[in-house]
Short mmCIF file of C-alpha atoms and ligand atoms in Angstrom, two decimals:
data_model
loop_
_atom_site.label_atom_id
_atom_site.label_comp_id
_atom_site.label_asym_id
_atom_site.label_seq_id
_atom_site.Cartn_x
_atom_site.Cartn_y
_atom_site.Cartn_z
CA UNK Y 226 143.75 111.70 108.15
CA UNK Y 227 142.70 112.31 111.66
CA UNK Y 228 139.57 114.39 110.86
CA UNK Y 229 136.51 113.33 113.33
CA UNK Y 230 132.85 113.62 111.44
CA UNK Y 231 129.82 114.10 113.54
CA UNK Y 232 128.46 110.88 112.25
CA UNK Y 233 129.87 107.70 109.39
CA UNK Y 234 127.16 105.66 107.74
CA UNK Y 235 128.10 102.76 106.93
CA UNK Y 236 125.76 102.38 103.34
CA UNK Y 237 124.66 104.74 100.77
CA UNK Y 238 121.73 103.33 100.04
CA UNK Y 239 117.94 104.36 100.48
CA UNK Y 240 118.36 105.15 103.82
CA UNK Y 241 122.27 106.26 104.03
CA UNK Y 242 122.01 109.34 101.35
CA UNK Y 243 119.03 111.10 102.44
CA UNK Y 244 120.90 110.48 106.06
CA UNK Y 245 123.40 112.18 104.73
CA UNK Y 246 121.39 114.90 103.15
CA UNK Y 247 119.54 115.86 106.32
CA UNK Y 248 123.15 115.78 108.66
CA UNK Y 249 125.03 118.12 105.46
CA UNK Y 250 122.01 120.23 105.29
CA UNK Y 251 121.92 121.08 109.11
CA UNK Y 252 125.84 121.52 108.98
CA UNK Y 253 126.93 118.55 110.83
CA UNK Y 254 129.99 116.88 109.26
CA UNK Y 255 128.84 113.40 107.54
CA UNK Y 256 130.93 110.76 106.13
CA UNK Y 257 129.01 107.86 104.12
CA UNK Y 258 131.23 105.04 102.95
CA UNK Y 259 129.90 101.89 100.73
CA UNK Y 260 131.56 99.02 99.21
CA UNK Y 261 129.92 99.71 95.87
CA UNK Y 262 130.90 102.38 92.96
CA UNK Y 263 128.11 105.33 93.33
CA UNK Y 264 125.02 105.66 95.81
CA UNK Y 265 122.33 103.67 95.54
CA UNK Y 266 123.64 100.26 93.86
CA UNK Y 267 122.83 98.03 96.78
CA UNK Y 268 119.06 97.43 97.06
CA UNK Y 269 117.95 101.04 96.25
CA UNK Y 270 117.74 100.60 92.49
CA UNK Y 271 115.60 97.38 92.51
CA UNK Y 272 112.89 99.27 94.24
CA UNK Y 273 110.19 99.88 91.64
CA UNK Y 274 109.43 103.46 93.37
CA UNK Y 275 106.18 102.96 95.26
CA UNK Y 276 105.42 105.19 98.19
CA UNK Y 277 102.55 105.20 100.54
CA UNK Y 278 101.90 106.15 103.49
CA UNK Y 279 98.63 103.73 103.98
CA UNK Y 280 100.80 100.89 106.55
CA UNK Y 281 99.11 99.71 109.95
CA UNK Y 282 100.91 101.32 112.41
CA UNK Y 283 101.73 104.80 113.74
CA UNK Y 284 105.35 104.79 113.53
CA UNK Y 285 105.37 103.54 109.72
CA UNK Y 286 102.18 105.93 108.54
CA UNK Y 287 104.06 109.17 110.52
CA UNK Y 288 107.81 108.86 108.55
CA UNK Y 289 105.77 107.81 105.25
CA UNK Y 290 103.23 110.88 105.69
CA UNK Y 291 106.67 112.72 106.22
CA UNK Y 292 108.69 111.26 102.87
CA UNK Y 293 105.15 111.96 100.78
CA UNK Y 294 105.99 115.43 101.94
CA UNK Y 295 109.50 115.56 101.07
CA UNK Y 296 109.25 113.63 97.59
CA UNK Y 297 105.90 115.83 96.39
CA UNK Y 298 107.78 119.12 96.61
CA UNK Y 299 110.95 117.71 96.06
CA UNK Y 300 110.98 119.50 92.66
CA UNK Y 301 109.34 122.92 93.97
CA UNK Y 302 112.25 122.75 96.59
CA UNK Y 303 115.28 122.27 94.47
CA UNK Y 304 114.15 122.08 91.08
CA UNK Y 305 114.94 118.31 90.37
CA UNK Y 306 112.31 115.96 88.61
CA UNK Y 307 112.17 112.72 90.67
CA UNK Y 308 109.32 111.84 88.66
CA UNK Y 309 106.85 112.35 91.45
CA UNK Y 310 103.49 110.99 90.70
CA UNK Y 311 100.58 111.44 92.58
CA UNK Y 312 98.51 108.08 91.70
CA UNK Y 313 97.45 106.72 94.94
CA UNK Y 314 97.40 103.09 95.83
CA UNK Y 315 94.46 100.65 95.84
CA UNK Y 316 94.07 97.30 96.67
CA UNK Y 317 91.23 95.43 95.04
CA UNK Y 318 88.85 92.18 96.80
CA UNK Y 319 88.26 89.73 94.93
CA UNK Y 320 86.50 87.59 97.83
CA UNK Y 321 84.41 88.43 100.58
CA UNK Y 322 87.18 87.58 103.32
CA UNK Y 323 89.67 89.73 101.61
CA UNK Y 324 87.13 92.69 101.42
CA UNK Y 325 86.46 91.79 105.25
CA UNK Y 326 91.05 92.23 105.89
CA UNK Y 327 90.94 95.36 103.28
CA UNK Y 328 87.96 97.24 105.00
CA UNK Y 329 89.56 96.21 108.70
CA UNK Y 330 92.75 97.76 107.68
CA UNK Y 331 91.11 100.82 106.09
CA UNK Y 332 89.23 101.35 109.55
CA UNK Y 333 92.85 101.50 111.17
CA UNK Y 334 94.06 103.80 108.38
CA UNK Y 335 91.05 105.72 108.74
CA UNK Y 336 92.11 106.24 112.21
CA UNK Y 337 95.49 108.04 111.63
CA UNK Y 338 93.58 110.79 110.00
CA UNK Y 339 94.70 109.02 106.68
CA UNK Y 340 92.75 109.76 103.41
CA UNK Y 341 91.84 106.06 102.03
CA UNK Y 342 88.38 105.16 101.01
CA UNK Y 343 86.30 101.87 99.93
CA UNK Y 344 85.42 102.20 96.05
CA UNK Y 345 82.77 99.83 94.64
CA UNK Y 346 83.47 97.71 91.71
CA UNK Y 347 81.97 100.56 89.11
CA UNK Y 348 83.75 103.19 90.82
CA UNK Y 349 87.33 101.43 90.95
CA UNK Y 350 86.89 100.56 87.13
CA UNK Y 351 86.34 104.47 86.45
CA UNK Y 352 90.42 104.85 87.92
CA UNK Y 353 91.58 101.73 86.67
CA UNK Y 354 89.39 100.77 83.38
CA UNK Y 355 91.47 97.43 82.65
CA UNK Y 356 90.40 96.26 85.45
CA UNK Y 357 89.11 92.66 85.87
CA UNK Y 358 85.17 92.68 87.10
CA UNK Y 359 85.03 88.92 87.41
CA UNK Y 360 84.39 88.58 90.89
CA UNK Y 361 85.61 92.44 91.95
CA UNK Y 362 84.06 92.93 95.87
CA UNK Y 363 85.38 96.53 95.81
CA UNK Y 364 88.32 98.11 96.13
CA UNK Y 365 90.68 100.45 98.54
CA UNK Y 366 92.18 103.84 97.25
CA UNK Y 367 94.56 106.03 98.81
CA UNK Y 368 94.58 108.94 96.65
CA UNK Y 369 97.91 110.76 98.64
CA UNK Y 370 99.94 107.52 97.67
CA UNK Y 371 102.27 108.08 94.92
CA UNK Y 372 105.48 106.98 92.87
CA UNK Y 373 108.95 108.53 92.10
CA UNK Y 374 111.79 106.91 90.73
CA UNK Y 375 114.40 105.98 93.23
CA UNK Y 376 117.48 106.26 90.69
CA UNK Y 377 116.31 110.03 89.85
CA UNK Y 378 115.44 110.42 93.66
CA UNK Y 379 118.94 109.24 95.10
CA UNK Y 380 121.08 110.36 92.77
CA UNK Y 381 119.98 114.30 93.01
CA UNK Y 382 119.77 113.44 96.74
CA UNK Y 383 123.54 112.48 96.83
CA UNK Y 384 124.39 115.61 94.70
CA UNK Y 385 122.40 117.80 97.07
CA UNK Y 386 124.29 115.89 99.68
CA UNK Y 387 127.94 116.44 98.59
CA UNK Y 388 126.99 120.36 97.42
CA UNK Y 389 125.94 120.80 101.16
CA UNK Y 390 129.42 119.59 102.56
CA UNK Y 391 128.60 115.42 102.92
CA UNK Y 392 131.90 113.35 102.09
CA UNK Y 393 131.92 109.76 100.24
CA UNK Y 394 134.03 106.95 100.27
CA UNK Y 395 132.90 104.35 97.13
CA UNK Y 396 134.51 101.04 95.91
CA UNK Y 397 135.48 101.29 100.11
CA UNK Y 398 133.80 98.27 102.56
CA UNK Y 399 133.71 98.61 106.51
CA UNK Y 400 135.54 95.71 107.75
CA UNK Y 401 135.32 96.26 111.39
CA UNK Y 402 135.46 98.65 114.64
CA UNK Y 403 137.61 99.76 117.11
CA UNK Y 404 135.72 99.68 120.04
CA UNK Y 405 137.02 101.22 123.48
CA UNK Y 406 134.45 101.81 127.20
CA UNK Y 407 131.66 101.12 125.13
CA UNK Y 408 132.51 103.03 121.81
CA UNK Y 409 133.10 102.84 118.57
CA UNK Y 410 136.61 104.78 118.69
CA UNK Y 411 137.39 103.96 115.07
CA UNK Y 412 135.59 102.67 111.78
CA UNK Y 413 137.97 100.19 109.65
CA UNK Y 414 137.35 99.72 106.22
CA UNK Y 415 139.41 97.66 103.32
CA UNK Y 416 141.04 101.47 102.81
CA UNK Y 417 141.88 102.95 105.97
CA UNK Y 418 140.49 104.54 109.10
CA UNK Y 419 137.87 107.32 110.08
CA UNK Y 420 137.02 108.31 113.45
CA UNK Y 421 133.51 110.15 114.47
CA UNK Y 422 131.59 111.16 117.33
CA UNK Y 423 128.55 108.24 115.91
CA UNK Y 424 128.32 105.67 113.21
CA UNK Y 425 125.13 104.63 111.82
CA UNK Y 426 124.58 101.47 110.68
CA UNK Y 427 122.34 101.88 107.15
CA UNK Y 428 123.91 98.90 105.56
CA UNK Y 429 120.74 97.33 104.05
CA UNK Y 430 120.65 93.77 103.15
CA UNK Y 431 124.77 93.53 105.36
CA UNK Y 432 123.19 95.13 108.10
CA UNK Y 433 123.29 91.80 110.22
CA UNK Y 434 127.10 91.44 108.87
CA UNK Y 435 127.63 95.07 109.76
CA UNK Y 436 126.31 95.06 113.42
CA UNK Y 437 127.97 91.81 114.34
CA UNK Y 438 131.65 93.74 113.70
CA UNK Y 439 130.48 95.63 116.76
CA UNK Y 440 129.30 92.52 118.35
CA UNK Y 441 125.80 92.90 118.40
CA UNK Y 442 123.07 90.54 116.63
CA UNK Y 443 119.83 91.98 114.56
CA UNK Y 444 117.58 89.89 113.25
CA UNK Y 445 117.59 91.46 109.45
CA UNK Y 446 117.47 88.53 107.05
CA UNK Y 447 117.33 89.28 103.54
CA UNK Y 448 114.96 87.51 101.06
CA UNK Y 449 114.66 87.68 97.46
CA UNK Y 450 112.23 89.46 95.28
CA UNK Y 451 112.13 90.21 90.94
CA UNK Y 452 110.77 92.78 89.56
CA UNK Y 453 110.51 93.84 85.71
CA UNK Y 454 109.02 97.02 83.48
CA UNK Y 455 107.57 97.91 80.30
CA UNK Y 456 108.33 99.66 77.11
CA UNK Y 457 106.84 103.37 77.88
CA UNK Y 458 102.50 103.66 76.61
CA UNK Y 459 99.96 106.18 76.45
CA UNK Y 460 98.91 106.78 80.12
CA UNK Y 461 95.98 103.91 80.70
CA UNK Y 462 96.28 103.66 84.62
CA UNK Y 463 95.33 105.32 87.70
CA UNK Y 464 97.09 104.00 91.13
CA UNK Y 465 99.22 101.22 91.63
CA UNK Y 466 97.19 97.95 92.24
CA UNK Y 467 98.37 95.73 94.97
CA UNK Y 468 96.71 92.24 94.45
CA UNK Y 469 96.55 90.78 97.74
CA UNK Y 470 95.66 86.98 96.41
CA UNK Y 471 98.24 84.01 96.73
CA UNK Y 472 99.05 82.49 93.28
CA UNK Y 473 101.62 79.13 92.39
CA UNK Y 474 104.20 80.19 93.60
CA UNK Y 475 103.95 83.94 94.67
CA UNK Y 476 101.89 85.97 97.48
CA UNK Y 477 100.82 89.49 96.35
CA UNK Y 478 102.16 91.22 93.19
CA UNK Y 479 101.98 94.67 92.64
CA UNK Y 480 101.94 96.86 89.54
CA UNK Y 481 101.71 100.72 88.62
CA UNK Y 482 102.25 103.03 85.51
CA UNK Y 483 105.15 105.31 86.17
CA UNK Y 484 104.99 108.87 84.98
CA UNK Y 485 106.94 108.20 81.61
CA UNK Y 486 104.20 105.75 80.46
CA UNK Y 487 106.17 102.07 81.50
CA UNK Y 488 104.00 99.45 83.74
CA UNK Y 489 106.40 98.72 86.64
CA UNK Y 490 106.00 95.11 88.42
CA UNK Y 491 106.92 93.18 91.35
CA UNK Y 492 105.93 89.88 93.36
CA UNK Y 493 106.73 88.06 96.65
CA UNK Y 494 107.43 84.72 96.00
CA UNK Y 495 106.33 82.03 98.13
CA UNK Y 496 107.69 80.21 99.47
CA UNK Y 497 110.22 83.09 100.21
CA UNK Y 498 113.46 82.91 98.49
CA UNK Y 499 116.46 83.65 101.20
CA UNK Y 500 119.86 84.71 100.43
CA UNK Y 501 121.42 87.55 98.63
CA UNK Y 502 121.62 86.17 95.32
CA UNK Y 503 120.94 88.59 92.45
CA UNK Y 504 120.57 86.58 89.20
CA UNK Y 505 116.90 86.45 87.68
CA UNK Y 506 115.44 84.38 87.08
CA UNK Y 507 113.28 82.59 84.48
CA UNK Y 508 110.31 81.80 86.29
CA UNK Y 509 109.30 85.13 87.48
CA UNK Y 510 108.09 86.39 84.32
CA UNK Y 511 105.74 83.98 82.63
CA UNK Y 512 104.30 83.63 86.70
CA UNK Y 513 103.60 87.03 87.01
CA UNK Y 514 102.33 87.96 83.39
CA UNK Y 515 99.74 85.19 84.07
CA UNK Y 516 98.61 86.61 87.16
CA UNK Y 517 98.46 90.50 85.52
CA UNK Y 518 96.83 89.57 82.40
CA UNK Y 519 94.04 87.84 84.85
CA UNK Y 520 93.64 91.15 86.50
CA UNK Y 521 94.05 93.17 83.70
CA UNK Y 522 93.42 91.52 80.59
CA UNK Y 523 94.71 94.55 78.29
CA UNK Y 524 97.76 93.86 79.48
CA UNK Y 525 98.72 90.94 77.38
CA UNK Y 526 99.75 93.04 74.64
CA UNK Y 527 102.09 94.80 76.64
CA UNK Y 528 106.14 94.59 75.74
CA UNK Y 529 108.85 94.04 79.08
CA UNK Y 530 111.93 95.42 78.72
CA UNK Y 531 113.38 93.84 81.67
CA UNK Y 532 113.64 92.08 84.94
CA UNK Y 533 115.56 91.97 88.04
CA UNK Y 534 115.70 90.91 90.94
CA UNK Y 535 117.27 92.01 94.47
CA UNK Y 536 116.35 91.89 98.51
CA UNK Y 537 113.94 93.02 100.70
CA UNK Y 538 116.18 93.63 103.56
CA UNK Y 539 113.61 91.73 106.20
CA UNK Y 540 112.78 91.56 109.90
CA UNK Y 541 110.82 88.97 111.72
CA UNK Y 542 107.76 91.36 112.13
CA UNK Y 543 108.01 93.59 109.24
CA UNK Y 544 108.85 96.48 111.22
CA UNK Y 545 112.22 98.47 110.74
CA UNK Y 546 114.90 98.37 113.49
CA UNK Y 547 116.15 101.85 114.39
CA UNK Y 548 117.55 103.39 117.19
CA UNK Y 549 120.52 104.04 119.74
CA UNK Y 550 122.29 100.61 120.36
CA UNK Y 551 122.45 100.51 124.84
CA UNK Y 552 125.78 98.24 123.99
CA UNK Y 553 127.53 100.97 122.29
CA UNK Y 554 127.07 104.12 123.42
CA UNK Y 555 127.33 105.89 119.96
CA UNK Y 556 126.41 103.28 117.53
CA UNK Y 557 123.02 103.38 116.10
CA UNK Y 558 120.84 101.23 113.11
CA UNK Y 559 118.27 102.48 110.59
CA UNK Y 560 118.19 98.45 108.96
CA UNK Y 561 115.48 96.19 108.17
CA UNK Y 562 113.33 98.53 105.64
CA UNK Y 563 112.02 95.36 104.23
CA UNK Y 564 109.98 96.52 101.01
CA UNK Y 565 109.63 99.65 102.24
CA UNK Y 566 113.56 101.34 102.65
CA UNK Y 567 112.50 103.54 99.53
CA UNK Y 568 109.22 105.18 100.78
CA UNK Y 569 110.64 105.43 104.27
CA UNK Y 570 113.91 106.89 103.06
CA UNK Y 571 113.29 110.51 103.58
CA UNK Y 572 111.33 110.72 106.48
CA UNK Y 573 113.51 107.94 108.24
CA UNK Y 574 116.72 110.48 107.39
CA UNK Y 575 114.93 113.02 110.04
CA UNK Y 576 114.18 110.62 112.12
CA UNK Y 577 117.67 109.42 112.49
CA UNK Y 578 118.94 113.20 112.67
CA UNK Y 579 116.64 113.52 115.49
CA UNK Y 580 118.16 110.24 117.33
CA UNK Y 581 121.47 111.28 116.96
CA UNK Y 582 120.91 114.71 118.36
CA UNK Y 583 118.39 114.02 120.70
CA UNK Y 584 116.01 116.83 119.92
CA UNK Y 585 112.74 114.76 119.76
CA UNK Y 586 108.93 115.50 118.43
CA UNK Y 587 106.10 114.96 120.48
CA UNK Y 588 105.87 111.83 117.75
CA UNK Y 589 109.08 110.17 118.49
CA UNK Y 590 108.29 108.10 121.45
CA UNK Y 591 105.58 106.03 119.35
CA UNK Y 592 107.55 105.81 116.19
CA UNK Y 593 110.65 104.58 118.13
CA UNK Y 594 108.52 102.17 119.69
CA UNK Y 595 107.34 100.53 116.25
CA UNK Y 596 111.24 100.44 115.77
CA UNK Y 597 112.66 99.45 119.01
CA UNK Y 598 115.70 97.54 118.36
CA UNK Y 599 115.11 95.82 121.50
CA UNK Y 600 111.67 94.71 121.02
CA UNK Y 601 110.69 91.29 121.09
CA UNK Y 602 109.71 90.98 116.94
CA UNK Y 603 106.37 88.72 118.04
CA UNK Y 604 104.27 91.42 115.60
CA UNK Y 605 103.16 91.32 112.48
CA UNK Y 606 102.87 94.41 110.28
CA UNK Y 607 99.98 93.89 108.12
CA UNK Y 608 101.16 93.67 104.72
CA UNK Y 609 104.45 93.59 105.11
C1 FAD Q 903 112.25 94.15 93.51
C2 FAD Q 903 112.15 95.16 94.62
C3 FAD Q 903 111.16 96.12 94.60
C4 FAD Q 903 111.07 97.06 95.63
N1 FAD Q 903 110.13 98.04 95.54
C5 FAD Q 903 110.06 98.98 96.51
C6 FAD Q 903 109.13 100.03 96.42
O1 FAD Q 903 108.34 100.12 95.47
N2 FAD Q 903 109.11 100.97 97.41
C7 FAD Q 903 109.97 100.90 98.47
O2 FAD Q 903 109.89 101.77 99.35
N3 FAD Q 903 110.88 99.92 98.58
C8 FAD Q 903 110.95 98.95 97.63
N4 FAD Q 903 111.86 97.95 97.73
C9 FAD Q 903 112.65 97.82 98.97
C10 FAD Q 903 113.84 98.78 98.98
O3 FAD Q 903 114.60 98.61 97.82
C11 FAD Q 903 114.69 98.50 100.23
O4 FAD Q 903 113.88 98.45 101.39
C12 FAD Q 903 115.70 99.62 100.44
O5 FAD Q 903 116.49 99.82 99.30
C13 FAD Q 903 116.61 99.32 101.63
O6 FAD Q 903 117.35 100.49 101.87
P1 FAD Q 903 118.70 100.42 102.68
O7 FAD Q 903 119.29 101.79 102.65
O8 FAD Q 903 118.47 99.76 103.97
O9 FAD Q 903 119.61 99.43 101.82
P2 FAD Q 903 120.37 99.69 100.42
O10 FAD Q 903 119.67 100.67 99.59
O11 FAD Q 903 120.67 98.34 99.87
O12 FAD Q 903 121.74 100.37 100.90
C14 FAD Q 903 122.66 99.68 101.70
C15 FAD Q 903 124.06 100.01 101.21
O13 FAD Q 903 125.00 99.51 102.17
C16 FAD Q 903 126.15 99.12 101.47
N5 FAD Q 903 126.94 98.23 102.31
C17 FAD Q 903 126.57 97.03 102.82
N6 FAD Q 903 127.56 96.51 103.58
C18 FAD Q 903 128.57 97.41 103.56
C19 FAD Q 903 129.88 97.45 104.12
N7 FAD Q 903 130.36 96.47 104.91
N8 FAD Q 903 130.68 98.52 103.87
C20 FAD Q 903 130.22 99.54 103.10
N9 FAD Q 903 129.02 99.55 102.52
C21 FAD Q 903 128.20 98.50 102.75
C22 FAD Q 903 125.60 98.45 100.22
O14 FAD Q 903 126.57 98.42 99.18
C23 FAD Q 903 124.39 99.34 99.88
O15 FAD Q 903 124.71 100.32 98.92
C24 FAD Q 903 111.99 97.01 96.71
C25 FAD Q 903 113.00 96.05 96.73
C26 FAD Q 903 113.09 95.13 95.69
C27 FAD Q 903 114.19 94.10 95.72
#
């Protein structure tokens, strides 16, 4: 009972199992404990598995370019199929000021030596041939961008995880901290008490709940988002389409073909939808079916299996908060994915290794300053 673990993360979720992966993998004793029954039941298994690496700013682009890596040979490297799919991302204009956003934002892509290029209406329809031409400016496409699925992903994740020497404590919730000259001494859960040189908090949309036990505030505020997929068809689709447009009701919507043949979907309501509150909901489908079927008219015929909804884990500017915490000495967060915890997840678990052991890349510096816990949350990631 009085082992001490080189780090306790407080969440296996996106970011707490590949966390754990990277700490087992490099021999560093690792301790994950979360309230729920198996990895990746908090907000990990609502994510529909997109993954790009085509964001706005350094920090984001670097640990995305990083978890492309990691999930495109995931398979090569251990032999597990997490359903990688290379399909890119594009997101189509269907007005001249949206075309003006999407080429601005390609320019600043462009600029991280990322591969994303401006497709005209004929060309786009050639990679996505449902595709509406009713007022079609053009179209982005990010050929490197790609999809997994994030139950496949974290669950041979965990296994790798545990194999390599990473301990678990389900059905188990952190309840507070002993704290002692600016420490966390002790980590308190509903089932007894662990002690370890650092604690990372990777608690997702309790993140807020999970910092103030150690008395510190983050601004991570969760909002709610439903997604839904398909019975499985022939493969019709080329990369996901992102559909930047406000509708009743929603902002963007977003919708790919996974690699067993199902159409995946997803939409940000609007006005947003706070609170943790999981139940779908009735609305969601007929609202976005109208807005797909606009876009893609083929798609009417198309059968859903389900819905469901969950949280995007949010901050104030749309940028993660990650880093050492200058209250606590050895307390550190990797919170506020928003809808990106799942793409980041890999690359982020590095990252965090890196923190912890303070044995920075030349890259660091920049990406911890997109993430500064401390920063003042006045900018916007474009979107979010
Ligand atoms: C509909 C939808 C679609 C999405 N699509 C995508 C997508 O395509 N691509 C993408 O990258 N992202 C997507 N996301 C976002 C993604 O799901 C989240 O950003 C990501 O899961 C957050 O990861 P996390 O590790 O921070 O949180 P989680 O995965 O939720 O993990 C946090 C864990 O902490 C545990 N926990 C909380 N409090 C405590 C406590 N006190 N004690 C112990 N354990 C605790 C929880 O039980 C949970 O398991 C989507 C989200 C939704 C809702």
């Amino acid at each position: 009972m009085n082992k001490s673990y080189d780090l306790i993360v407080i969440g296996a979720g996106s970011i707490g199992v590949p966390v754990a992966t990277e700490f087992a993998k490099k021999r560093l004793s690792v301790l994950v404990v979360d309230s729920l029954s198996s990895p990746g039941q908090g907000q990990d298994k609502k994510a529909i598995g997109g993954i790009r690496a085509t964001h706005s700013d350094k920090g984001k682009i670097l640990v995305c370019q990083r978890s492309i890596e990691i999930f495109s040979h995931w398979n090569e490297m251990y032999g597990d199929d997490i359903k990688w799919r290379s399909n890119g991302y594009s997101f189509p204009a269907y007005t001249k000021k949206d075309e003006r956003i999407l080429r601005d934002l390609m320019k600043i892509q462009q600029s991280f030596g990322l591969n994303v290029k401006w497709l005209s209406p004929e060309e786009y329809r050639e990679l996505n041939p449902g595709i509406s031409m009713e007022g079609l400016c053009g179209s982005t496409y990010s050929p490197e961008d790609g999809s997994a699925s994030p139950l496949l992903f974290t669950q041979y994740c965990y296994f790798k995880a545990v194999a390599c020497g990473a301990e678990f404590r389900l059905n188990e919730a952190v309840i507070g901290f002993r704290i002692e000259d600016n420490r966390i001494t002790s980590v308190r859960t509903n089932r007894g008490t662990y002690h370890s040189a650092h604690v990372l908090n990777a608690a997702g949309s309790f993140a807020k709940e999970v910092s103030q036990m150690a008395g510190i505030d983050i601004p991570v505020n969760p909002d709610s988002h439903e997604a839904g997929i398909s019975e499985p068809v022939r493969p019709f689709m080329g990369p996901m389409v992102v559909d930047i447009r406000k509708g009743p009701g929603s902002k963007n919507f977003y919708f790919y073909q996974n690699s067993e043949g199902q159409v995946v979907f997803c939409m940000t309501p609007h006005p947003p939808i706070r609170g943790t509150d999981n139940r779908a909901t009735s609305t969601f489908l007929p609202m976005i079916a109208r807005r797909m079927i606009k876009i893609m008219p083929m798609l009417a015929n198309l059968k859903v299996r389900r819905t469901w909804r969950g949280q995007y884990p949010m901050t104030p500017d749309g940028f993660p908060i990650v880093g050492k915490m200058k209250e606590l000495e050895n307390f550190y967060q990797a919170v506020g994915m928003c809808g990106q915890g799942f793409m980041l997840g890999p690359g982020m678990a590095e990252l965090i290794y890196r923190i912890v052991t303070e044995t920075y890349s030349s890259d660091d510096p920049e990406i911890l300053k997109s993430f500064d816990p401390y920063r003042d949350f006045k900018g916007q990631e474009i979107f979010k």
